[in-house]
Short mmCIF file of C-alpha atoms in Angstrom, two decimals:
data_model
loop_
_atom_site.label_atom_id
_atom_site.label_comp_id
_atom_site.label_asym_id
_atom_site.label_seq_id
_atom_site.Cartn_x
_atom_site.Cartn_y
_atom_site.Cartn_z
CA MET A 1 -19.73 -10.22 -8.46
CA ASP A 2 -17.38 -9.08 -5.63
CA VAL A 3 -17.26 -11.88 -2.50
CA LEU A 4 -15.90 -12.35 0.73
CA ALA A 5 -14.23 -15.17 2.20
CA ALA A 6 -16.18 -16.96 4.32
CA SER A 7 -16.35 -20.52 6.40
CA ARG A 8 -19.35 -23.19 6.71
CA CYS A 9 -19.69 -25.55 9.13
CA PRO A 10 -20.32 -28.85 7.59
CA ARG A 11 -22.76 -30.16 10.24
CA CYS A 12 -25.04 -27.26 10.77
CA ARG A 13 -24.35 -25.43 7.42
CA ARG A 14 -23.73 -22.31 9.56
CA ILE A 15 -22.03 -19.72 7.29
CA VAL A 16 -19.65 -17.25 9.51
CA ALA A 17 -17.39 -13.89 8.01
CA PRO A 18 -14.60 -13.88 8.56
CA PRO A 19 -13.56 -17.37 8.25
CA ALA A 20 -13.51 -19.01 11.88
CA ARG A 21 -11.68 -21.91 12.60
CA LEU A 22 -14.67 -23.59 14.65
CA CYS A 23 -18.65 -23.83 14.11
CA PRO A 24 -19.62 -20.86 16.76
CA ASP A 25 -22.73 -23.85 17.46
CA HIS A 26 -20.40 -26.64 17.55
CA PRO A 27 -16.53 -27.94 18.23
CA VAL A 28 -16.26 -28.91 14.35
CA ALA A 29 -13.95 -27.20 12.01
CA MET A 30 -15.27 -24.92 9.59
CA GLU A 31 -14.44 -25.56 5.78
CA PRO A 32 -13.45 -22.48 3.55
CA TYR A 33 -16.35 -20.90 1.70
CA GLN A 34 -17.21 -17.46 -0.16
CA VAL A 35 -20.36 -15.49 0.24
CA SER A 36 -21.16 -12.54 -2.07
CA ALA A 37 -20.51 -9.31 -0.67
CA VAL A 38 -24.15 -7.63 -0.71
CA GLY A 39 -26.67 -7.57 2.43
CA GLU A 40 -29.15 -5.61 4.35
CA VAL A 41 -28.31 -4.00 7.12
CA VAL A 42 -29.40 -5.37 10.93
CA SER A 43 -28.66 -2.39 12.50
CA PHE A 44 -25.88 0.95 13.06
CA THR A 45 -24.91 3.37 15.27
CA THR A 46 -22.68 6.41 15.29
CA LEU A 47 -20.07 7.00 18.32
CA HIS A 48 -19.14 10.73 18.93
CA SER A 49 -16.39 9.90 21.65
CA PRO A 50 -14.59 6.81 19.57
CA PRO A 51 -11.98 4.66 21.42
CA GLU A 52 -8.50 5.63 21.02
CA GLY A 53 -7.39 4.96 17.21
CA PHE A 54 -10.80 5.78 15.40
CA ARG A 55 -11.85 8.89 13.62
CA SER A 56 -15.02 10.45 15.26
CA PRO A 57 -17.63 10.37 13.93
CA LEU A 58 -17.42 6.54 14.01
CA HIS A 59 -20.18 4.52 12.00
CA ILE A 60 -20.62 1.11 13.15
CA ALA A 61 -23.26 -1.40 11.24
CA ILE A 62 -24.16 -4.82 11.40
CA VAL A 63 -24.78 -6.47 8.09
CA GLU A 64 -26.14 -9.47 6.82
CA LEU A 65 -25.21 -10.90 4.39
CA GLU A 66 -26.72 -14.01 1.85
CA GLY A 67 -26.63 -17.50 3.97
CA GLY A 68 -26.75 -15.49 7.15
CA ALA A 69 -23.68 -14.75 7.82
CA ARG A 70 -23.56 -11.37 9.94
CA LEU A 71 -20.52 -8.78 9.78
CA PHE A 72 -19.23 -5.72 11.53
CA CYS A 73 -18.69 -2.91 8.81
CA HIS A 74 -17.49 0.73 8.93
CA GLY A 75 -18.99 3.30 6.84
CA GLU A 76 -18.38 6.77 5.61
CA GLU A 77 -21.83 7.91 6.52
CA THR A 78 -25.41 6.55 7.57
CA ARG A 79 -27.38 9.20 6.08
CA GLY A 80 -30.58 7.56 4.58
CA VAL A 81 -29.49 4.42 5.80
CA LYS A 82 -32.23 2.40 7.75
CA ILE A 83 -32.73 -1.22 9.44
CA GLY A 84 -33.08 -3.62 6.22
CA SER A 85 -31.21 -1.39 3.76
CA HIS A 86 -29.60 -3.29 1.30
CA VAL A 87 -25.70 -2.36 1.65
CA SER A 88 -22.48 -3.65 -0.80
CA VAL A 89 -19.66 -4.46 1.67
CA GLU A 90 -15.56 -3.91 0.76
CA ASP A 91 -12.82 -5.43 2.47
CA VAL A 92 -10.19 -3.06 2.37
CA ASN A 93 -6.80 -4.79 4.12
CA SER A 94 -9.75 -7.00 6.21
CA VAL A 95 -11.84 -4.24 7.52
CA PHE A 96 -15.13 -4.65 5.90
CA TYR A 97 -16.70 -1.02 5.11
CA PHE A 98 -20.70 -1.33 3.98
CA SER A 99 -21.81 2.13 1.74
CA HIS A 100 -25.68 2.50 1.14
CA MET A 101 -26.15 0.67 -2.67
CA GLY A 102 -28.74 3.18 -4.54
CA PHE A 103 -31.16 2.46 -6.86
CA ALA A 104 -28.51 2.58 -9.88
CA ASP A 105 -26.81 -0.26 -7.95
CA ARG A 106 -29.67 -2.26 -6.81
CA ALA A 107 -31.04 -2.53 -10.28
CA ARG A 108 -27.72 -3.22 -11.33
CA LEU A 109 -27.25 -6.07 -9.55
CA PHE A 110 -30.77 -7.61 -9.84
CA TRP A 111 -29.92 -7.09 -13.48
CA ARG A 112 -26.37 -8.88 -13.21
CA ARG A 113 -28.17 -11.91 -11.21
CA ALA A 114 -31.18 -12.45 -13.07
CA GLY A 115 -28.96 -12.34 -16.53
CA TYR A 116 -27.07 -15.08 -14.66
CA ARG A 117 -30.51 -17.19 -14.35
CA GLY A 118 -32.00 -16.23 -17.52
CA GLU A 119 -34.84 -14.42 -15.44
CA LYS A 120 -34.23 -10.82 -16.83
CA VAL A 121 -37.83 -9.61 -17.39
CA ALA A 122 -39.19 -10.62 -13.87
CA ALA A 123 -35.80 -9.41 -12.03
CA ILE A 124 -36.18 -6.24 -13.66
CA GLY A 125 -39.59 -5.55 -13.18
CA LYS A 126 -39.04 -6.36 -9.26
CA SER A 127 -35.61 -4.80 -9.41
CA PHE A 128 -37.42 -1.70 -9.91
CA VAL A 129 -40.58 -1.83 -7.95
CA LYS A 130 -38.21 -3.00 -4.74
CA GLY A 131 -36.18 -0.32 -5.86
CA PHE A 132 -39.01 2.15 -6.17
CA LEU A 133 -40.19 1.27 -2.48
CA LYS A 134 -36.93 1.61 -0.63
CA GLY A 135 -36.05 5.08 -2.31
CA MET A 136 -39.31 6.69 -1.10
CA PRO A 137 -38.03 9.03 1.54
CA GLY A 138 -39.17 7.70 5.34
CA GLY A 139 -38.92 9.04 9.00
CA GLN A 140 -36.04 7.92 10.97
CA ASP A 141 -36.10 4.28 12.42
CA MET B 1 -28.99 -28.90 50.86
CA ASP B 2 -30.75 -25.42 51.38
CA VAL B 3 -28.49 -22.83 51.14
CA TRP B 4 -29.46 -19.23 52.75
CA ILE B 5 -28.33 -15.74 53.39
CA ALA B 6 -27.59 -14.85 56.88
CA GLY B 7 -25.57 -11.51 56.65
CA ALA B 8 -25.73 -8.54 54.04
CA GLY B 9 -23.55 -5.64 53.73
CA MET B 10 -22.39 -3.11 51.59
CA THR B 11 -20.45 0.77 51.04
CA ARG B 12 -22.13 3.39 49.83
CA PHE B 13 -21.47 2.98 45.54
CA GLY B 14 -20.27 6.36 44.25
CA LYS B 15 -16.65 8.34 43.64
CA ARG B 16 -14.96 6.99 46.77
CA ASP B 17 -11.97 7.89 47.51
CA VAL B 18 -10.78 4.62 49.56
CA ALA B 19 -8.86 2.03 48.47
CA LEU B 20 -10.67 -1.77 47.00
CA LEU B 21 -9.54 -3.53 49.22
CA ASP B 22 -10.46 -0.80 52.32
CA LEU B 23 -14.10 -1.07 50.21
CA MET B 24 -14.27 -4.66 50.36
CA ALA B 25 -13.45 -5.37 54.35
CA GLU B 26 -16.12 -2.15 54.70
CA ALA B 27 -18.80 -4.33 52.94
CA ALA B 28 -17.71 -8.04 54.38
CA LEU B 29 -17.17 -7.00 58.54
CA ALA B 30 -20.94 -5.41 57.70
CA ALA B 31 -21.98 -8.81 55.67
CA LEU B 32 -20.18 -11.07 59.14
CA ALA B 33 -21.18 -8.88 62.01
CA ASP B 34 -25.40 -8.90 60.34
CA ALA B 35 -24.28 -13.05 60.14
CA SER B 36 -22.92 -12.81 63.61
CA ILE B 37 -20.03 -15.12 62.10
CA GLU B 38 -16.26 -13.84 62.46
CA THR B 39 -14.79 -16.84 60.53
CA PRO B 40 -16.43 -17.88 57.45
CA ASP B 41 -15.33 -21.63 56.42
CA ALA B 42 -14.60 -20.14 52.80
CA ILE B 43 -14.22 -17.01 50.97
CA MET B 44 -15.50 -15.81 47.31
CA VAL B 45 -14.15 -13.14 45.52
CA ALA B 46 -15.57 -11.28 42.74
CA ALA B 47 -13.40 -8.56 41.18
CA MET B 48 -13.18 -7.84 37.13
CA ASN B 49 -10.08 -5.77 36.56
CA PRO B 50 -8.60 -4.84 39.91
CA GLU B 51 -4.73 -5.52 38.06
CA GLU B 52 -6.01 -2.79 35.38
CA PHE B 53 -7.75 -0.61 37.79
CA THR B 54 -5.45 -1.00 41.11
CA GLY B 55 -2.41 -2.82 39.97
CA GLU B 56 -3.08 -5.12 42.17
CA GLY B 57 -3.69 -8.91 41.57
CA ASN B 58 -4.36 -12.52 43.43
CA TYR B 59 -7.03 -10.88 44.75
CA GLY B 60 -8.22 -14.01 46.62
CA SER B 61 -5.39 -13.75 49.23
CA LEU B 62 -5.32 -10.25 48.84
CA VAL B 63 -9.04 -9.96 50.46
CA GLY B 64 -8.18 -13.13 52.83
CA THR B 65 -4.69 -11.79 54.59
CA TYR B 66 -6.40 -7.96 54.60
CA LEU B 67 -9.06 -9.43 56.36
CA GLY B 68 -7.34 -11.60 59.27
CA LEU B 69 -8.56 -14.24 57.45
CA SER B 70 -5.60 -15.86 55.74
CA HIS B 71 -6.16 -19.24 56.65
CA VAL B 72 -9.60 -19.51 55.17
CA PRO B 73 -9.40 -20.67 51.80
CA ALA B 74 -10.04 -17.76 49.14
CA LEU B 75 -10.83 -18.24 45.50
CA ARG B 76 -11.24 -15.17 42.74
CA VAL B 77 -14.17 -15.67 40.46
CA GLU B 78 -14.46 -13.64 37.41
CA THR B 79 -17.48 -13.74 34.16
CA ALA B 80 -17.09 -9.90 33.46
CA THR B 81 -19.84 -7.91 34.94
CA SER B 82 -21.90 -10.06 36.29
CA SER B 83 -18.83 -11.35 38.54
CA GLY B 84 -20.80 -11.19 41.64
CA MET B 85 -23.71 -13.13 41.35
CA ALA B 86 -20.82 -15.98 39.80
CA ALA B 87 -19.41 -15.76 43.05
CA VAL B 88 -22.69 -16.29 44.59
CA TYR B 89 -23.30 -19.26 42.70
CA ALA B 90 -19.93 -20.56 43.22
CA GLY B 91 -20.28 -20.22 47.19
CA PHE B 92 -23.56 -21.28 46.75
CA ALA B 93 -22.35 -24.39 45.10
CA SER B 94 -19.71 -25.17 47.96
CA LEU B 95 -22.57 -24.65 50.43
CA ALA B 96 -25.33 -27.04 48.38
CA ALA B 97 -22.18 -29.50 47.50
CA GLY B 98 -21.86 -29.78 51.58
CA LEU B 99 -17.88 -28.56 51.20
CA HIS B 100 -18.51 -25.58 54.08
CA ARG B 101 -21.16 -24.38 56.22
CA SER B 102 -20.82 -20.73 55.60
CA VAL B 103 -19.12 -18.88 52.77
CA LEU B 104 -18.21 -14.73 52.97
CA VAL B 105 -19.15 -13.72 49.33
CA VAL B 106 -17.06 -10.34 48.60
CA GLY B 107 -17.11 -8.23 45.37
CA GLY B 108 -16.03 -5.23 44.36
CA GLU B 109 -14.37 -2.21 41.51
CA LYS B 110 -12.56 0.76 41.72
CA MET B 111 -12.48 2.73 38.82
CA THR B 112 -13.45 6.63 39.37
CA GLN B 113 -9.46 7.38 40.01
CA LEU B 114 -9.08 6.49 36.22
CA PRO B 115 -10.16 9.06 32.90
CA THR B 116 -13.70 7.58 31.57
CA PRO B 117 -12.27 6.47 27.90
CA ARG B 118 -9.43 4.13 29.94
CA VAL B 119 -12.18 2.92 31.95
CA SER B 120 -14.17 2.00 28.71
CA GLU B 121 -10.97 0.66 27.16
CA ILE B 122 -11.06 -1.67 30.20
CA ILE B 123 -14.41 -2.99 30.15
CA GLY B 124 -14.27 -3.25 26.35
CA ARG B 125 -11.91 -5.84 27.01
CA SER B 126 -14.85 -8.44 27.50
CA ILE B 127 -16.14 -7.89 24.06
CA ASP B 128 -14.72 -10.00 20.96
CA PRO B 129 -11.91 -8.91 20.23
CA HIS B 130 -12.79 -8.90 16.08
CA GLU B 131 -15.41 -6.32 17.12
CA ARG B 132 -13.80 -4.35 19.27
CA SER B 133 -10.89 -4.09 16.26
CA TYR B 134 -13.75 -1.98 14.65
CA GLY B 135 -13.88 0.08 17.63
CA SER B 136 -16.95 -0.83 19.44
CA THR B 137 -17.48 -0.14 23.00
CA MET B 138 -20.16 -1.72 25.45
CA PRO B 139 -22.33 1.44 24.84
CA ALA B 140 -21.61 0.80 21.04
CA LEU B 141 -22.78 -2.12 21.29
CA ALA B 142 -25.69 -1.47 23.54
CA GLY B 143 -26.79 1.30 21.09
CA LEU B 144 -26.88 -1.31 17.77
CA ILE B 145 -29.02 -3.71 19.96
CA THR B 146 -31.20 -0.10 21.51
CA ARG B 147 -31.76 0.35 17.64
CA ALA B 148 -32.96 -2.76 17.03
CA ALA B 149 -35.19 -3.15 19.60
CA MET B 150 -36.72 0.12 18.48
CA HIS B 151 -36.89 -1.35 15.10
CA GLU B 152 -38.45 -5.41 15.82
CA ARG B 153 -39.72 -4.48 19.17
CA GLY B 154 -41.47 -1.32 19.26
CA PHE B 155 -39.42 0.49 22.15
CA VAL B 156 -39.59 3.66 21.55
CA LEU B 157 -37.52 6.65 23.25
CA ARG B 158 -40.08 7.57 26.00
CA GLU B 159 -39.96 4.22 27.90
CA ILE B 160 -36.96 3.74 27.12
CA SER B 161 -36.20 6.60 28.66
CA GLN B 162 -38.90 6.70 31.61
CA VAL B 163 -36.62 4.03 33.37
CA ALA B 164 -33.78 5.70 33.88
CA VAL B 165 -36.42 8.43 35.19
CA LYS B 166 -37.90 5.77 37.91
CA ASN B 167 -34.48 4.38 38.55
CA HIS B 168 -33.07 7.83 39.26
CA ALA B 169 -36.42 8.20 41.50
CA HIS B 170 -35.51 5.30 43.55
CA GLY B 171 -32.03 5.94 43.89
CA ALA B 172 -32.91 9.37 45.41
CA ARG B 173 -34.67 7.33 48.83
CA ASN B 174 -31.66 5.14 48.86
CA PRO B 175 -28.76 6.06 50.86
CA TYR B 176 -26.24 3.87 49.69
CA ALA B 177 -26.82 5.03 45.76
CA HIS B 178 -24.22 7.15 43.70
CA PHE B 179 -26.66 9.55 42.49
CA GLN B 180 -29.37 11.10 44.75
CA GLY B 181 -31.27 13.16 42.72
CA PRO B 182 -34.41 12.63 40.90
CA VAL B 183 -33.84 13.24 36.69
CA THR B 184 -36.67 14.59 34.10
CA LEU B 185 -37.98 13.11 31.24
CA GLU B 186 -36.92 15.83 28.91
CA ALA B 187 -33.13 15.87 30.65
CA VAL B 188 -32.88 12.50 29.99
CA MET B 189 -34.25 12.32 26.04
CA GLU B 190 -32.08 16.14 25.80
CA SER B 191 -28.67 14.60 27.28
CA ARG B 192 -26.07 14.02 25.07
CA VAL B 193 -25.92 11.41 22.01
CA VAL B 194 -23.30 8.52 23.13
CA ALA B 195 -24.05 5.76 20.65
CA ASP B 196 -27.02 6.94 18.64
CA PRO B 197 -29.89 6.57 19.36
CA LEU B 198 -28.20 6.04 23.00
CA ARG B 199 -27.86 9.24 25.24
CA LEU B 200 -26.00 9.84 28.31
CA LEU B 201 -28.38 9.08 30.39
CA HIS B 202 -29.55 6.13 29.68
CA CYS B 203 -26.21 4.65 30.53
CA CYS B 204 -25.41 3.83 33.78
CA PRO B 205 -22.05 5.92 35.83
CA ILE B 206 -18.62 4.57 36.68
CA SER B 207 -18.82 4.30 40.63
CA ASP B 208 -16.78 2.64 43.24
CA GLY B 209 -18.19 0.34 45.56
CA ALA B 210 -17.85 -3.46 47.33
CA ALA B 211 -20.63 -5.35 48.44
CA ALA B 212 -20.79 -8.85 50.12
CA LEU B 213 -23.33 -11.95 51.81
CA VAL B 214 -22.89 -14.31 53.80
CA LEU B 215 -24.49 -17.84 52.96
CA THR B 216 -25.03 -20.41 55.06
CA THR B 217 -26.32 -23.89 55.76
CA GLU B 218 -27.66 -22.88 59.10
CA PRO B 219 -31.25 -21.42 58.24
CA ALA B 220 -31.53 -17.36 58.29
CA SER B 221 -34.22 -14.91 57.35
CA VAL B 222 -33.77 -15.45 53.49
CA ARG B 223 -33.18 -18.65 51.48
CA ILE B 224 -31.60 -19.06 47.64
CA ALA B 225 -34.39 -20.52 46.39
CA GLY B 226 -33.23 -20.64 42.96
CA ILE B 227 -29.42 -19.51 40.87
CA GLY B 228 -29.32 -20.07 37.41
CA GLN B 229 -26.72 -19.51 34.63
CA GLY B 230 -27.22 -18.49 30.99
CA THR B 231 -24.28 -18.16 28.07
CA ASP B 232 -24.61 -16.86 24.44
CA SER B 233 -21.38 -16.55 22.08
CA ILE B 234 -19.02 -13.48 22.85
CA ALA B 235 -19.75 -12.49 19.41
CA VAL B 236 -22.58 -10.47 18.84
CA ARG B 237 -22.27 -11.27 14.93
CA TYR B 238 -22.67 -14.88 15.91
CA ARG B 239 -26.17 -14.26 17.40
CA PRO B 240 -29.09 -14.99 15.68
CA GLU B 241 -31.56 -12.25 18.05
CA LEU B 242 -29.78 -8.74 18.87
CA THR B 243 -32.90 -7.49 20.90
CA SER B 244 -33.52 -10.51 23.27
CA PHE B 245 -30.89 -12.20 25.67
CA ARG B 246 -30.97 -16.43 25.75
CA ALA B 247 -28.17 -16.20 27.91
CA THR B 248 -30.69 -14.33 30.26
CA GLN B 249 -33.81 -16.59 29.20
CA ALA B 250 -31.49 -19.44 29.78
CA ALA B 251 -30.34 -18.36 33.48
CA ALA B 252 -34.33 -17.41 34.42
CA GLU B 253 -35.03 -20.79 33.39
CA ALA B 254 -32.19 -22.61 35.46
CA ALA B 255 -33.72 -20.51 38.10
CA TYR B 256 -37.17 -21.18 37.84
CA ARG B 257 -36.47 -25.11 37.89
CA MET B 258 -34.19 -24.90 40.93
CA ALA B 259 -36.84 -22.70 42.80
CA GLY B 260 -39.89 -25.27 41.33
CA PHE B 261 -42.14 -21.89 40.62
CA GLY B 262 -42.17 -19.18 37.81
CA PRO B 263 -42.05 -15.41 37.78
CA GLU B 264 -45.55 -15.48 38.45
CA ARG B 265 -44.36 -15.27 42.10
CA VAL B 266 -41.89 -12.61 41.86
CA GLU B 267 -42.80 -9.42 44.01
CA VAL B 268 -39.72 -7.38 43.48
CA ALA B 269 -36.89 -7.79 40.68
CA GLU B 270 -33.07 -5.91 40.79
CA LEU B 271 -32.51 -6.40 36.68
CA HIS B 272 -29.40 -4.88 35.26
CA ASP B 273 -29.88 -2.27 33.74
CA ALA B 274 -26.74 -0.70 32.70
CA PHE B 275 -28.32 0.52 29.87
CA ALA B 276 -32.03 1.77 30.16
CA PRO B 277 -33.32 -0.43 27.21
CA PHE B 278 -31.65 -3.39 28.75
CA GLU B 279 -34.15 -3.36 31.67
CA LEU B 280 -36.97 -3.63 29.07
CA ILE B 281 -35.51 -6.01 27.74
CA SER B 282 -34.85 -7.73 30.77
CA LEU B 283 -38.19 -7.60 31.75
CA GLU B 284 -39.03 -10.00 29.36
CA ASP B 285 -36.26 -12.36 28.94
CA THR B 286 -37.02 -13.14 32.79
CA GLY B 287 -41.15 -13.48 31.97
CA LEU B 288 -41.95 -10.91 34.52
CA VAL B 289 -43.52 -9.25 31.93
CA PRO B 290 -45.36 -10.11 28.88
CA SER B 291 -43.39 -9.98 25.24
CA GLY B 292 -44.25 -6.75 24.45
CA LYS B 293 -45.77 -5.22 27.25
CA ALA B 294 -42.44 -4.08 28.98
CA GLY B 295 -42.51 0.12 27.41
CA ARG B 296 -46.41 0.37 28.23
CA ALA B 297 -45.99 -0.80 32.26
CA THR B 298 -42.82 1.19 32.67
CA LEU B 299 -44.79 4.45 31.57
CA ASP B 300 -47.85 3.05 34.11
CA GLY B 301 -45.69 3.22 36.86
CA GLU B 302 -46.02 -0.68 37.37
CA THR B 303 -42.29 -1.28 37.75
CA ALA B 304 -42.05 1.85 40.03
CA VAL B 305 -42.32 1.38 44.11
CA GLY B 306 -45.38 1.35 44.79
CA GLY B 307 -46.58 -0.53 41.48
CA ARG B 308 -47.48 -3.98 40.90
CA LEU B 309 -44.02 -5.13 40.21
CA PRO B 310 -41.41 -3.22 41.78
CA VAL B 311 -37.88 -3.20 39.91
CA ASN B 312 -34.75 -1.82 40.83
CA PRO B 313 -36.43 -0.45 44.16
CA SER B 314 -32.30 0.74 44.96
CA GLY B 315 -31.95 2.58 41.95
CA GLY B 316 -30.39 -0.34 39.71
CA LEU B 317 -26.96 0.09 37.86
CA LYS B 318 -28.31 3.21 36.72
CA ALA B 319 -28.88 5.42 39.88
CA ARG B 320 -27.33 3.46 42.56
CA GLY B 321 -24.00 2.42 40.11
CA HIS B 322 -22.38 0.13 38.60
CA PRO B 323 -18.98 -0.92 40.45
CA LEU B 324 -18.71 -3.87 38.36
CA ALA B 325 -17.58 -7.08 40.61
CA ALA B 326 -19.93 -5.55 43.52
CA THR B 327 -22.94 -5.22 41.07
CA GLY B 328 -24.65 -8.91 41.41
CA ILE B 329 -23.84 -9.07 45.20
CA ALA B 330 -25.47 -5.44 45.23
CA GLN B 331 -28.71 -6.45 44.04
CA LEU B 332 -28.89 -9.19 46.18
CA VAL B 333 -27.89 -7.22 49.10
CA GLU B 334 -30.78 -4.80 48.24
CA LEU B 335 -33.33 -8.04 47.59
CA VAL B 336 -32.70 -9.25 51.30
CA TRP B 337 -32.87 -5.94 52.47
CA GLN B 338 -36.52 -5.98 50.98
CA LEU B 339 -37.41 -9.42 51.95
CA ARG B 340 -36.36 -8.32 55.49
CA GLY B 341 -38.09 -5.51 55.89
CA ARG B 342 -35.39 -3.31 56.30
CA ALA B 343 -35.31 -1.25 53.10
CA GLU B 344 -36.10 2.12 54.46
CA GLY B 345 -37.63 5.14 52.28
CA ARG B 346 -38.11 2.35 49.38
CA GLN B 347 -39.58 -0.73 51.27
CA VAL B 348 -41.77 -2.63 48.91
CA PRO B 349 -43.97 -5.66 50.17
CA ALA B 350 -42.33 -8.59 48.73
CA ARG B 351 -41.54 -12.38 49.81
CA VAL B 352 -40.40 -13.57 46.64
CA ALA B 353 -37.36 -11.74 44.76
CA LEU B 354 -35.40 -12.04 41.45
CA ALA B 355 -32.11 -10.71 40.66
CA GLN B 356 -30.47 -10.90 37.10
CA SER B 357 -27.11 -9.59 36.43
CA ILE B 358 -25.55 -9.46 32.90
CA GLY B 359 -22.04 -10.44 32.21
CA GLY B 360 -20.28 -8.58 29.08
CA LEU B 361 -22.69 -7.84 26.29
CA ALA B 362 -25.02 -10.73 28.00
CA SER B 363 -22.57 -13.42 27.25
CA ASN B 364 -22.76 -14.80 30.75
CA ASN B 365 -25.84 -13.48 32.94
CA TRP B 366 -27.38 -15.10 36.12
CA VAL B 367 -30.96 -14.83 37.55
CA THR B 368 -31.09 -15.73 41.18
CA LEU B 369 -34.70 -16.13 43.37
CA LEU B 370 -34.56 -15.13 46.82
CA GLU B 371 -37.39 -16.12 49.41
CA ALA B 372 -38.07 -14.95 52.57
CA ARG B 373 -37.85 -17.57 55.68
CA ARG B 374 -42.06 -18.27 56.13
#
């Protein structure tokens, strides 16, 4: 599974990515840490007149990774994306990009995790149900 | 020691073909005349980005000298878009500490001479550099917060848009406001998308202007009953909550504690509606409206002039305009006029008033409580 470089506070266990020198909540040096590159969309927006140096339309999302670290990300599109959508995050030259995970991606992910934990059958069932619910067509948030 | 507001003055906000120093002088001289004070003991100057907007720096000395007060101690205060109220705090603190007996607080900004993308870039420097490297502007961050608030808190576009409609209607009754005309709900909801789901008429304009207060230890008509600062991470990604502002909540708590009363005594408010949904968030963050009720209260007209709790009778940032460092002071100027019964055309009955100012994307906020003298 892809991982992203992060940092963790030895005092409060808070995780941030990209890594920071000091914890945002304490003047304490953070330790290097890694987080898996999948998460949920916290919010997203599209700019039609972005600042100089950016292509229009510019999609920006805040994605929360497992462990609670939140990232700013760019995306190719936001069609079908909702708050709570599962996305994978890729680090391209120190810039994060999110992509919407389709049903197959999510199933693969759950399969892989389940394989690691040896709980394949339960996870496949869960992934199928979750995927089915998330995949249902819905209105705009 | 109690601190009083003895004088208030401001320029008309809008596109002004007048230098920043002249705008500040106009506001300062009006406030000093209102207080019948020729020479204050100190000057607090608020300006957010005068170096970039006007090419001039050393603004404390510049303003002091321009006003013929070069012998009066002057300093500049900056907390991004809430710099004006930060300067009021600095003035308040110096009086409460017994350092001075009167302080002139003056703030202003001159922006409309620059093209909009350049203004947006300069204001955007108050955003966390990492988040800015993703193309985040103030409207972009406000768009992210608005979508999350619609999802989590159930704000709907109609309620958000009604804030703009109300504040334009108020601005139309304020001769100092940037916008002098009303807008319809349809016009707001159909205006161009700036940062989805935020539309152009949900956003405050780019304005020029200045505002000033004279604070004294000598009792005057209005007392500063409480003033508080609240802060949060400049990085929005470090905040566990996107849809309420910890900085406002902390500032309000500090101001209420100092005043010795709570939101139930507030009868009129000026809130930082740089983006229309921020008025709804701020209404709840300051405790003026119970959690989850701000949208309904707005649609029901409770927050309009004539309603239970008039909010932004001046027109707010949305219609009065937002010359950055002038704004926090202009909010208090409006409330002083309201408490003195001198807000012609938009007067509301009130003895206690609240102003809230947001600095940056809510990283450095202020709440001030005013009370009319008994």
